[in-house]
Amino acid sequence: MQIRPGSMYPLGSTFDGAGVNFALYSSAATRVELCLFDDNNRETRIEITECNTFVWHVYIVGIQPGQRYGYRVYGAYDPDSGLRCDPSKLLLDPYAKAIEGMIDSDASLFSYDITKPDDPDARNTEDSAAHTMKSVVINPFFDWGNDRHPQIAYHDSVIYEAHVRGMTNLNEEVPPEIRGTYAGLAHPSVVKYLKDLGITALELMPVHQFINDSFLQAKGLSNYWGYNTIGFFAPHNAYSSSGQRGEQVNEFKSMVRAYHDAGIEIILDVVYNHTAEGNNMGPTLSFKGIDNRSYYRLVDGNERHYFDTTGTGNSLLMRSPHTLQLIMDSLRYWVSEMHVDGFRFDLAATLARQFSEVDKLSAFFDIIQQDPVISHVKLIAEPWDIGSGGYQVGGFPPLWSEWNGMYRDTVRDFWRSQPSKLPEFASRIMGSSDLYRADGRRPVASINFITAHDGFTMNDLVSYNDKHNEANGEDNRDGDNNNRSWNCGVEGPTDVTDVNELRAQQMRNFISTMMVSQGIPMLDGGDEIMRTQQGNNNAYCQDNPISWTHWDLDERRQQLHDFTQKMIHLRLRHPVLHRRKFFDAEAEGNNAPQVEWFDHTGSVMDQEDWDNTNALTLMVFLNGHAIPEADVNGNQIKDNDFILIFNAYYEPMMFRLPGEKYGRKWRLLVDTHDQFSPELAFEANFGIMAQARSFMLLVSDEGDISGTTHQVQEIKVIEKPQDDQDNSSAPDTGAETSSPTEQAEGSEK
């Protein structure tokens, strides 16, 4: 081999056509060896003699893509001082662009003797090379053609959260050999399905290289979700269909290119808050053996142990410039080289902990704000962790959107008829201005979701009162107990027609509410076709049909899909349903306010109405002629006016439409009680019956309906009710209600 000094930048392994430059940061090392492995797993060790500002570097002529390698780092092993250098452990390159293999549960992976758990100082110097993963040199060159970022505006976005494996593993339209892979996800039938559904952004659960935890392997389970990252630059190798070393990189790029061709963005769920090495009892795989004190947050005064706000054993040290550099280099790589369009940050509150408290002005956010690449892609925070003060919904900087947990909880409670305050529900569907407006953010700061990967699916949300996580092997102790779910009277699957119809209606209520709410809707993959996890609300370890999406659609599942598709396209066609700015109740257009709130009698709500904690009904007027926004040509955006009717009461309710000031004629577009109902016509002040637990959407029927392409099935004029009959069949919204369970039990009987 011809060995040259090489360069300290860029970090990682870089192929230039003639050879490879290797660079590794470690301030703890006294000596570093680069270890190269041939096809027979024979190891060649090369001592790196060049070190500049703690970056160890070497260039080797002739090394080609596909070369496997790792590092051995020599230095102090003193856990009490936070030092854990251990040259008996082969270490992954933190900047590896591809990784081969998977760890097993062999004792050699641990720097302490696992047979002596009571003696933490008992060393284990067994060589781990045969039992750990190896870094791989990649060829960075790829023909992107004319690929470009779709750059879909936030307010025009509809996000679909999916799992690479679970999305296609049971999809018979995808060839068997590529199901559950990046290539399977890029299959034309899958891309077309999402495009036809109306999805603008596919948010993928973790695709950074992660490990399969040994404690799960011992139970015959695996880490399905992937929130256990070990390689921040490497696409997870198990999602590659080729099986060839390093080909997961090109396969991932091809997938991104396929979605960009369809105008769909790719957003990655990224885990920069911790790594897979766990706490002081975890294995030594990479960071721990390279420079433990630079990468991990240790307990002050007890540096053997790790400060953990993630529940996984460790947290990355967010005040370390080298940790921040690692994260920023990773983000920039995925945008510049892999062409992704944004990121959802897992447990993002941990990223804000520069010290012990959550600080939205921490160095991490400052760096993101000024970065010319990262600041221009979509940034979404999961705004909480398990540490003190970790629930930070509404607390992130202006550049960020957030998973709005308050939206999820409020909408779930409303549709299961729980006493609540209408002002909060109103705020949530209007973009949560109480959370985001004060710091200059807009409705798109709110990612509105009902369900996500963590918790019940939407089908399970309306089918189970309690979690059923027995398959996880933890005696049903894992997972959240407070699901805000309602089984509609029967726990789990049932043949009772009334219960199944109510469940389908509730799912339509949830989907409709999301699609008419200001902000960005996010659909959990498979919810549109009634995906179930059999009541498991923590299926992180279920890489099997419990978690996978089943694509054999019966009539009920197809109907929900069609309804979801209708609601998404309705939202996308009408700008008043996804405004860029918050509604201003004081501003008017066409002699009517931008938004107005009514009770079921058609009267504008007063303070007493808003303070009624038992109220379960609401009627909202949205003024499409008063949108203070311009299109790309500078023309003011105009849309139709809409009326939203929410009835979470357990009996039908008569609603009197507003007076002519708000519109003379209305057409019923959506009724979740009957998704096949004809488009009926109504006039101002007329009465319209909203069935129990239903949502109705009416559009102004004066002039053309913006973007509407479907034909009206039937037009009927409903006679105006007499004053003395106006609400004869509708109980007062403040009346005491029976519980959801009691109501459903009556239906079952």
XYZ file of C-alpha atoms in Angstrom:
749
model
C 0.000 0.000 0.000
C 1.064 3.538 -0.712
C 0.284 5.567 2.409
C 0.189 9.348 2.467
C -0.510 11.844 5.259
C -3.949 12.712 3.937
C -6.205 15.534 5.102
C -8.046 16.310 8.308
C -11.126 17.287 6.302
C -13.628 15.972 5.513
C -14.139 13.585 8.394
C -14.955 9.981 7.521
C -13.774 8.068 4.465
C -13.697 9.933 1.140
C -13.084 8.222 -2.212
C -11.695 10.539 -4.921
C -11.164 8.045 -7.729
C -7.519 7.299 -6.909
C -7.742 6.340 -3.261
C -9.420 7.089 0.019
C -8.807 9.694 2.715
C -9.651 8.600 6.262
C -10.151 11.135 9.072
C -11.313 10.540 12.644
C -11.765 12.996 15.513
C -10.633 11.877 18.966
C -9.231 14.097 21.701
C -8.949 11.088 24.027
C -6.734 8.947 21.767
C -3.015 8.488 22.240
C -2.819 6.210 19.223
C -5.227 5.203 16.422
C -5.173 2.242 14.048
C -7.127 2.031 10.809
C -8.262 -1.567 10.314
C -8.976 -2.833 6.791
C -10.799 -6.113 6.171
C -10.626 -8.252 3.045
C -13.322 -10.586 1.752
C -12.081 -13.336 4.055
C -12.319 -11.027 7.090
C -8.562 -10.879 7.447
C -7.600 -7.667 9.201
C -4.787 -5.319 8.231
C -3.934 -2.638 10.784
C -2.393 0.656 9.729
C -1.202 3.032 12.391
C -2.297 6.597 11.705
C 0.631 8.865 12.478
C -0.817 12.180 11.381
C -2.892 14.102 13.934
C -3.941 17.721 13.609
C -6.201 19.389 16.220
C -7.249 15.930 17.426
C -8.172 14.741 13.914
C -6.284 11.574 12.971
C -5.937 11.235 9.212
C -4.327 9.143 6.483
C -4.685 8.713 2.703
C -4.246 5.310 1.084
C -3.748 5.032 -2.672
C -5.702 2.329 -4.489
C -8.447 1.728 -1.931
C -11.760 1.262 -3.762
C -15.443 1.620 -2.852
C -16.689 -1.437 -0.999
C -13.639 -1.566 1.267
C -14.639 -2.478 4.836
C -12.871 -0.788 7.716
C -12.980 0.227 11.357
C -10.802 1.839 14.009
C -8.999 0.797 17.154
C -8.423 3.672 19.547
C -5.773 3.533 22.260
C -5.900 5.746 25.326
C -7.000 5.819 28.947
C -9.703 3.472 30.191
C -10.978 5.144 33.356
C -14.801 5.081 33.487
C -14.905 7.103 36.698
C -13.299 9.936 34.744
C -15.459 9.335 31.683
C -12.640 7.794 29.646
C -13.425 4.503 27.856
C -10.777 3.921 25.177
C -10.527 0.195 24.449
C -8.447 -1.019 21.469
C -9.854 -4.535 21.799
C -13.101 -3.202 20.348
C -13.376 -2.535 16.625
C -15.128 0.822 16.304
C -17.436 2.163 13.628
C -16.509 5.408 11.918
C -19.050 8.021 13.157
C -18.970 9.456 9.615
C -19.338 6.117 7.786
C -21.562 6.545 4.704
C -22.432 2.837 4.697
C -22.282 0.096 7.299
C -22.185 -3.661 6.813
C -23.617 -6.322 9.086
C -25.329 -6.218 12.460
C -24.083 -6.777 15.979
C -24.876 -9.943 17.852
C -25.075 -10.294 21.614
C -21.559 -11.599 22.084
C -19.781 -10.679 25.309
C -16.811 -9.294 23.355
C -18.840 -6.206 22.460
C -18.663 -5.036 26.078
C -15.587 -3.461 27.651
C -16.499 -4.880 31.057
C -16.962 -8.513 32.057
C -20.706 -9.124 31.746
C -20.337 -12.277 33.858
C -19.390 -10.038 36.793
C -22.085 -7.335 36.826
C -21.296 -6.493 40.453
C -17.716 -5.641 39.548
C -17.858 -2.760 37.046
C -14.069 -2.549 36.956
C -13.653 -6.111 35.707
C -12.257 -5.634 32.175
C -13.098 -7.607 29.070
C -10.385 -7.429 26.444
C -11.832 -9.920 23.968
C -11.607 -8.750 20.350
C -15.033 -7.697 19.037
C -14.210 -7.596 15.304
C -16.010 -10.836 14.466
C -19.203 -9.770 16.224
C -19.662 -6.119 15.322
C -20.531 -4.025 12.275
C -18.012 -2.610 9.841
C -17.826 0.722 8.053
C -17.796 0.687 4.240
C -16.158 3.051 1.752
C -18.731 4.224 -0.805
C -18.604 5.635 -4.295
C -20.124 9.119 -3.915
C -20.903 9.528 -7.606
C -24.559 9.118 -8.665
C -26.499 10.232 -11.710
C -29.250 12.421 -10.310
C -30.320 13.533 -13.774
C -32.610 16.542 -13.498
C -33.613 15.829 -9.917
C -34.618 18.830 -7.847
C -36.313 19.441 -4.516
C -40.099 19.850 -4.994
C -40.004 22.748 -2.482
C -43.662 22.423 -1.564
C -44.837 25.258 0.645
C -45.493 24.350 4.248
C -49.152 25.352 4.071
C -49.684 23.198 0.957
C -48.231 20.106 2.638
C -49.924 16.873 3.639
C -47.545 14.498 5.427
C -47.761 10.703 5.436
C -45.715 8.955 8.151
C -44.550 5.517 7.032
C -42.057 2.749 7.715
C -39.823 1.558 4.858
C -40.365 -2.091 5.683
C -43.923 -1.985 6.963
C -45.232 0.038 4.015
C -44.485 -2.580 1.357
C -43.811 -5.911 3.050
C -47.357 -7.163 2.358
C -47.996 -5.214 -0.835
C -48.624 -7.720 -3.619
C -48.224 -5.060 -6.302
C -44.559 -4.857 -5.322
C -42.284 -7.702 -6.523
C -41.486 -10.059 -3.615
C -37.727 -9.592 -3.912
C -37.901 -5.864 -3.172
C -40.701 -5.688 -0.605
C -39.663 -3.996 2.622
C -36.802 -2.100 0.978
C -35.969 1.299 -0.437
C -36.520 -0.160 -3.912
C -39.910 -1.472 -2.840
C -40.912 1.932 -1.532
C -39.853 3.427 -4.886
C -41.971 0.959 -6.883
C -44.262 2.882 -9.272
C -47.400 1.390 -7.701
C -46.442 2.737 -4.251
C -45.481 6.168 -5.530
C -48.726 6.355 -7.532
C -50.779 5.309 -4.509
C -49.430 8.179 -2.407
C -49.673 10.648 -5.279
C -53.302 9.718 -5.950
C -54.098 9.943 -2.244
C -52.902 13.544 -2.301
C -49.770 13.151 -0.176
C -47.119 15.843 -0.681
C -44.453 14.575 1.750
C -43.474 11.063 2.815
C -42.029 11.111 6.329
C -39.947 7.983 6.877
C -39.361 6.493 10.284
C -35.630 6.169 11.061
C -33.443 5.096 8.149
C -30.105 5.967 9.759
C -28.233 2.758 10.543
C -29.544 1.361 13.811
C -28.878 -1.774 15.830
C -31.045 -4.628 16.964
C -30.909 -4.620 20.752
C -29.588 -7.783 22.355
C -32.385 -7.910 24.945
C -34.924 -7.964 22.099
C -32.993 -10.616 20.213
C -33.092 -12.772 23.346
C -36.908 -12.601 23.249
C -37.126 -13.352 19.536
C -38.066 -9.739 18.779
C -36.278 -6.918 17.003
C -35.982 -3.153 16.954
C -38.608 -2.420 14.297
C -39.020 1.324 14.680
C -35.279 2.028 14.517
C -34.914 4.698 17.215
C -31.493 3.344 18.183
C -29.058 5.004 15.805
C -25.400 4.112 15.477
C -24.614 5.644 12.059
C -25.818 9.183 11.351
C -24.667 9.159 7.710
C -25.477 5.600 6.669
C -28.820 4.359 5.288
C -29.943 1.307 7.247
C -28.471 -1.702 5.466
C -31.381 -4.103 6.139
C -33.614 -1.956 3.891
C -31.437 -2.608 0.832
C -32.732 -5.095 -1.734
C -29.407 -5.751 -3.464
C -27.408 -7.158 -0.566
C -24.285 -5.753 -2.173
C -21.848 -3.905 0.026
C -22.604 -0.189 0.112
C -25.421 -0.372 -2.460
C -27.954 0.826 0.106
C -26.702 4.341 -0.622
C -27.546 4.311 -4.333
C -30.802 2.485 -3.678
C -31.841 5.189 -1.235
C -30.912 7.899 -3.724
C -32.962 6.174 -6.435
C -35.941 6.109 -4.088
C -35.664 9.845 -3.410
C -35.387 10.545 -7.133
C -38.546 8.515 -7.843
C -40.572 10.519 -5.317
C -39.201 13.824 -6.527
C -40.259 12.877 -10.058
C -43.798 12.571 -8.664
C -43.561 15.899 -6.841
C -43.441 14.277 -3.391
C -40.925 15.309 -0.756
C -38.962 12.965 1.505
C -38.695 13.866 5.196
C -36.536 11.786 7.522
C -37.303 11.010 11.154
C -33.864 11.493 12.706
C -32.529 10.523 16.137
C -29.719 12.872 17.170
C -30.541 12.881 20.864
C -28.807 9.583 21.750
C -27.012 6.595 20.241
C -27.372 2.830 20.432
C -24.443 2.395 22.855
C -26.692 2.811 25.889
C -25.474 3.598 29.387
C -22.416 2.412 31.310
C -23.658 -1.173 30.934
C -23.978 -0.905 27.157
C -21.630 -2.118 24.417
C -18.640 -0.265 22.990
C -19.411 0.177 19.294
C -18.208 3.630 18.226
C -18.474 6.969 20.076
C -17.938 5.467 23.513
C -14.550 4.054 22.583
C -13.504 6.983 20.362
C -14.089 9.935 22.669
C -16.704 9.265 25.322
C -16.465 12.648 27.037
C -16.755 14.646 23.814
C -19.854 12.889 22.503
C -21.927 11.981 25.574
C -23.381 13.953 28.419
C -22.058 12.475 31.660
C -23.368 12.936 35.175
C -21.553 15.799 36.885
C -19.384 14.415 39.667
C -20.052 10.811 38.617
C -18.742 10.494 35.079
C -19.029 6.721 35.002
C -22.769 7.293 34.448
C -24.672 8.996 31.650
C -27.131 11.886 31.923
C -30.260 10.475 30.274
C -33.301 12.482 29.160
C -34.241 10.044 26.393
C -34.993 6.836 28.283
C -32.403 4.959 26.224
C -29.389 5.167 28.532
C -27.543 8.189 27.169
C -27.901 11.652 25.681
C -25.535 13.372 23.283
C -23.598 16.330 24.663
C -25.209 19.319 22.965
C -22.660 21.828 24.263
C -19.768 19.969 22.630
C -18.657 21.640 19.370
C -17.689 18.246 17.975
C -21.124 16.762 18.664
C -22.741 19.792 17.067
C -20.395 19.467 14.096
C -21.324 15.785 13.732
C -25.047 16.564 13.676
C -24.727 19.501 11.295
C -22.434 17.574 8.940
C -24.947 14.716 8.955
C -27.930 16.978 8.222
C -26.059 18.780 5.477
C -25.001 15.465 3.929
C -28.564 14.147 3.768
C -29.755 17.326 2.042
C -26.816 17.925 -0.290
C -25.826 14.368 -1.180
C -28.993 12.345 -0.534
C -31.427 15.095 -1.634
C -33.914 14.754 1.233
C -36.301 17.635 1.844
C -36.559 17.908 5.601
C -36.265 16.310 9.010
C -38.439 15.392 11.956
C -36.271 15.458 15.104
C -37.035 12.751 17.651
C -37.178 13.971 21.279
C -36.046 17.390 20.129
C -36.219 18.872 23.626
C -32.988 16.977 24.370
C -31.300 18.857 21.515
C -32.197 22.082 23.311
C -30.482 21.016 26.543
C -27.167 22.774 26.180
C -26.974 22.566 29.949
C -29.604 20.867 32.132
C -32.626 22.954 31.216
C -34.388 23.138 27.859
C -33.280 26.341 26.129
C -34.747 27.268 22.763
C -31.810 29.680 22.328
C -29.240 26.893 22.654
C -26.273 26.611 20.318
C -27.951 23.887 18.276
C -30.801 26.155 17.196
C -28.467 29.078 16.580
C -26.381 26.957 14.222
C -29.454 25.634 12.410
C -30.777 29.173 11.994
C -27.698 30.462 10.192
C -26.864 27.382 8.141
C -27.391 28.145 4.423
C -28.442 24.556 3.655
C -30.335 23.244 6.681
C -32.310 26.429 7.312
C -34.004 26.053 3.921
C -35.521 22.593 4.396
C -38.485 21.532 6.501
C -37.645 21.258 10.212
C -40.114 19.492 12.493
C -39.624 18.934 16.215
C -41.041 16.276 18.458
C -41.147 18.932 21.192
C -40.638 16.818 24.278
C -38.348 14.379 26.071
C -38.609 12.627 29.443
C -36.369 15.044 31.336
C -37.439 17.807 33.691
C -39.326 20.521 31.808
C -39.217 18.387 28.701
C -42.740 19.068 27.399
C -42.118 22.045 25.115
C -45.088 22.209 22.720
C -45.101 25.806 21.496
C -41.600 26.472 22.805
C -39.415 26.059 19.711
C -37.902 28.864 17.620
C -39.732 30.479 14.678
C -38.008 28.395 11.995
C -39.530 25.175 13.335
C -42.802 23.289 13.073
C -43.830 20.975 15.905
C -45.782 17.804 16.447
C -48.717 19.370 18.266
C -49.517 16.977 21.092
C -52.158 19.386 22.388
C -53.993 19.160 19.064
C -53.960 15.360 19.247
C -55.274 15.269 22.813
C -57.930 17.940 22.352
C -59.397 16.460 19.170
C -59.407 12.944 20.622
C -61.268 14.173 23.698
C -63.781 16.172 21.681
C -64.845 13.262 19.487
C -65.161 10.875 22.411
C -67.581 13.388 23.934
C -65.491 14.377 26.918
C -66.412 17.575 28.745
C -63.952 20.169 27.603
C -63.616 23.830 26.836
C -64.636 24.779 23.326
C -62.059 27.606 23.192
C -59.235 25.076 23.179
C -60.840 22.956 20.466
C -61.452 26.105 18.431
C -57.842 27.188 18.864
C -56.534 23.791 17.786
C -58.529 23.651 14.541
C -57.574 27.246 13.761
C -53.825 26.569 13.950
C -53.158 26.923 17.704
C -52.469 30.642 17.685
C -52.261 30.530 21.496
C -49.095 28.437 21.114
C -47.418 29.975 18.103
C -48.606 33.481 17.300
C -46.773 35.378 20.047
C -43.310 34.598 18.664
C -44.218 35.391 15.078
C -44.911 31.889 13.884
C -47.804 30.958 11.618
C -50.326 28.087 11.551
C -47.819 25.826 9.797
C -45.869 25.687 13.063
C -48.506 23.135 14.079
C -48.224 19.582 12.750
C -51.769 18.365 13.338
C -52.070 14.656 13.959
C -54.461 12.270 15.648
C -52.221 9.213 15.618
C -48.583 8.454 14.858
C -46.252 5.462 15.020
C -46.137 5.767 18.807
C -49.513 4.739 20.228
C -52.724 3.360 18.796
C -53.478 3.403 15.096
C -56.658 5.304 14.257
C -58.572 2.031 13.894
C -57.357 0.903 17.314
C -58.137 4.326 18.786
C -61.835 3.675 18.170
C -61.678 -0.067 18.911
C -59.846 -0.371 22.235
C -60.156 1.302 25.614
C -57.017 -0.386 26.902
C -53.617 -1.272 25.448
C -52.903 -4.905 24.580
C -49.113 -5.150 24.434
C -48.676 -8.744 25.597
C -46.747 -9.622 22.412
C -43.947 -7.285 23.539
C -42.979 -9.653 26.330
C -43.239 -7.100 29.145
C -46.492 -8.319 30.735
C -48.371 -5.377 29.195
C -46.457 -2.916 31.391
C -44.963 -0.962 28.493
C -46.749 1.726 26.506
C -48.918 4.627 27.609
C -52.010 3.947 29.714
C -53.652 7.271 28.890
C -54.672 6.859 25.259
C -57.798 9.030 25.173
C -59.388 6.231 23.190
C -62.941 4.866 23.090
C -63.860 1.408 21.838
C -67.425 2.414 20.877
C -68.847 -0.197 23.250
C -66.904 -3.375 22.463
C -63.229 -4.069 23.146
C -61.511 -5.148 19.951
C -62.951 -6.658 16.757
C -66.679 -7.277 16.641
C -69.453 -8.351 14.275
C -71.920 -5.860 15.762
C -72.937 -3.728 12.798
C -73.821 -0.593 14.787
C -70.463 -0.598 16.549
C -68.505 -1.036 13.313
C -70.483 1.749 11.648
C -69.840 4.061 14.582
C -66.117 3.259 14.491
C -65.932 4.056 10.775
C -67.805 7.297 11.391
C -65.422 8.282 14.172
C -62.461 7.685 11.888
C -64.095 9.877 9.258
C -64.581 12.534 11.954
C -60.882 12.454 12.824
C -59.753 12.615 9.197
C -62.192 15.416 8.376
C -61.111 17.442 11.394
C -57.456 17.166 10.403
C -58.138 18.188 6.828
C -60.131 21.312 7.736
C -57.722 22.396 10.501
C -55.238 25.174 9.876
C -51.659 23.922 10.064
C -50.079 20.861 8.472
C -51.986 17.553 8.643
C -50.025 14.350 9.220
C -51.579 10.971 8.511
C -50.163 7.850 10.151
C -49.481 5.399 7.334
C -52.285 2.865 6.929
C -54.858 4.840 8.917
C -56.639 5.570 5.654
C -57.289 1.829 5.231
C -58.013 0.940 8.870
C -54.602 -0.493 9.749
C -54.675 -2.228 13.131
C -51.981 -3.335 15.564
C -54.498 -5.447 17.496
C -54.516 -2.957 20.344
C -50.727 -2.778 20.707
C -49.844 0.866 21.399
C -46.082 0.321 21.579
C -45.242 -1.929 18.614
C -41.609 -0.813 18.485
C -40.394 -4.425 18.556
C -42.980 -6.014 16.246
C -41.345 -6.521 12.853
C -44.221 -8.715 11.712
C -47.829 -8.419 10.457
C -48.822 -6.682 13.727
C -47.029 -3.569 12.447
C -47.057 -4.035 8.686
C -49.740 -2.478 6.490
C -52.193 -4.995 5.031
C -53.277 -4.068 1.509
C -56.105 -6.575 0.946
C -58.916 -4.040 1.186
C -62.475 -5.087 1.941
C -65.386 -2.750 1.254
C -65.135 -0.872 4.558
C -61.410 -0.251 4.239
C -61.770 0.872 0.626
C -64.536 3.266 1.611
C -62.367 4.900 4.270
C -59.535 5.206 1.754
C -61.833 6.911 -0.733
C -63.158 9.266 1.945
C -59.624 10.171 3.041
C -58.616 10.830 -0.547
C -61.655 13.064 -1.011
C -60.866 15.086 2.117
C -57.187 15.552 1.240
C -57.964 16.776 -2.270
C -60.738 19.018 -0.956
C -58.227 20.606 1.408
C -55.592 21.064 -1.284
C -58.084 22.677 -3.694
C -59.287 25.285 -1.227
C -56.780 27.799 0.181
C -59.143 28.906 2.950
C -58.681 25.438 4.477
C -54.898 25.824 4.604
C -54.118 29.509 4.983
C -50.619 30.846 5.462
C -51.698 33.275 8.169
C -53.921 33.034 11.209
C -57.530 34.140 10.939
C -58.215 37.642 12.180
C -61.661 37.812 13.763
C -61.678 41.606 13.443
C -60.898 41.676 9.709
C -63.653 41.369 7.131
C -64.122 40.503 3.500
C -67.291 40.658 1.451
C -69.030 42.267 4.482
C -68.391 39.270 6.716
C -65.588 38.482 9.200
C -62.732 36.169 8.272
C -64.071 33.632 10.750
C -67.208 33.476 12.867
C -68.413 31.063 15.525
C -72.033 29.984 16.014
C -74.005 27.773 18.349
C -76.514 25.289 16.952
C -79.250 27.945 16.813
C -77.264 30.010 14.308
C -76.480 32.686 16.894
C -72.987 34.110 17.228
C -71.436 32.551 20.308
C -71.114 34.702 23.403
C -68.870 34.245 26.433
C -71.397 32.020 28.173
C -71.356 29.664 25.184
C -67.563 29.513 25.223
C -67.495 28.823 28.967
C -69.939 25.899 28.761
C -67.701 22.894 29.513
C -70.479 20.461 28.533
C -70.931 21.911 25.050
C -70.199 19.379 22.338
C -71.338 21.275 19.260
C -69.865 24.045 17.173
C -70.561 25.747 13.834
C -67.800 27.728 12.122
C -67.941 30.119 9.164
C -64.752 30.470 7.079
C -64.606 33.457 4.755
C -62.896 32.539 1.492
C -63.229 36.123 0.231
C -61.095 37.509 3.058
C -57.776 35.722 2.665
C -55.039 38.365 3.131
C -52.631 36.472 0.906
C -51.472 36.744 -2.699
C -50.673 34.066 -5.258
C -47.381 33.799 -7.152
C -48.561 36.513 -9.554
C -49.386 38.946 -6.777
C -53.156 38.573 -7.074
C -55.229 38.265 -3.913
C -56.314 34.698 -3.307
C -60.059 34.136 -3.452
C -61.934 31.035 -2.407
C -65.415 29.882 -1.557
C -66.856 30.349 1.901
C -67.306 27.286 4.101
C -69.378 26.247 7.084
C -68.042 23.554 9.420
C -70.510 21.767 11.682
C -69.176 19.663 14.570
C -71.599 17.541 16.593
C -69.860 15.357 19.179
C -73.143 14.897 21.048
C -74.563 11.369 21.268
C -77.882 12.402 19.718
C -78.771 14.241 16.481
C -78.705 18.012 16.624
C -80.535 20.552 14.456
C -78.323 23.415 13.285
C -79.769 26.616 11.868
C -77.477 28.009 9.184
C -76.323 31.638 9.557
C -78.183 34.529 8.004
C -77.684 35.952 4.508
C -74.811 38.156 5.683
C -72.668 35.013 5.568
C -74.084 33.575 2.353
C -77.412 32.883 0.703
C -76.916 29.352 -0.626
C -74.923 26.410 0.651
C -74.115 22.968 -0.681
C -73.364 19.996 1.542
C -70.056 18.444 0.481
C -69.227 16.191 3.453
C -71.331 14.319 5.988
C -69.358 11.798 8.037
C -72.580 10.067 9.087
C -73.128 9.106 5.443
C -70.125 9.517 3.200
C -72.321 8.715 0.186
C -74.968 11.312 0.923
C -76.009 13.427 -2.075
C -74.853 17.026 -2.219
C -77.926 18.726 -0.855
C -78.607 22.439 -1.259
C -79.644 24.771 1.567
C -80.431 28.452 1.955
C -79.504 30.891 4.693
C -81.351 30.381 8.011
C -82.477 26.887 7.024
C -82.229 23.987 9.443
C -79.888 21.080 8.852
C -79.829 17.941 10.961
C -76.382 16.767 12.062
C -76.532 13.169 13.185
C -74.948 12.026 16.428
C -71.151 12.295 16.446
C -70.855 13.666 12.968
C -69.095 16.385 11.030
C -70.603 18.279 8.109
C -68.937 20.585 5.610
C -70.886 23.030 3.475
C -69.543 25.248 0.705
C -71.015 28.471 -0.621
C -73.066 27.690 -3.727
C -72.784 31.087 -5.368
C -70.609 31.068 -8.462
C -68.006 28.459 -9.323
C -66.598 26.230 -6.657
C -62.821 26.571 -6.680
C -61.210 23.534 -8.243
C -64.205 21.261 -7.734
C -64.315 18.651 -10.481
C -66.936 16.166 -9.315
C -70.582 16.406 -10.305
C -73.411 17.152 -7.902
C -75.368 13.932 -7.367
C -78.647 15.544 -6.430
C -79.944 18.957 -5.446
C -82.722 19.275 -2.923
C -84.089 22.313 -1.147
C -84.816 21.673 2.489
C -87.867 23.489 3.763
C -87.209 26.053 6.423
C -88.449 24.715 9.793
C -91.095 26.600 11.713
C -89.800 28.595 14.659
C -91.622 26.408 17.146
C -90.032 23.311 15.595
C -86.538 24.671 15.222
C -84.848 22.487 17.827
C -87.655 20.287 19.042
C -85.628 17.148 18.436
C -82.289 18.518 19.594
C -81.322 18.489 23.255
C -79.560 21.495 24.714
C -75.789 21.287 24.318
C -75.339 21.955 27.986
C -77.452 18.987 29.030
C -75.899 16.184 31.008
C -74.787 13.390 28.693
C -74.376 9.695 29.244
C -70.924 8.216 28.871
C -69.678 6.965 25.477
C -69.612 3.417 26.840
C -73.211 3.589 28.020
C -74.354 4.929 24.679
C -72.580 2.249 22.669
C -73.803 -0.509 24.961
C -77.326 0.657 24.232
C -76.618 0.429 20.503
C -75.209 -3.067 20.895
C -78.264 -4.226 22.806
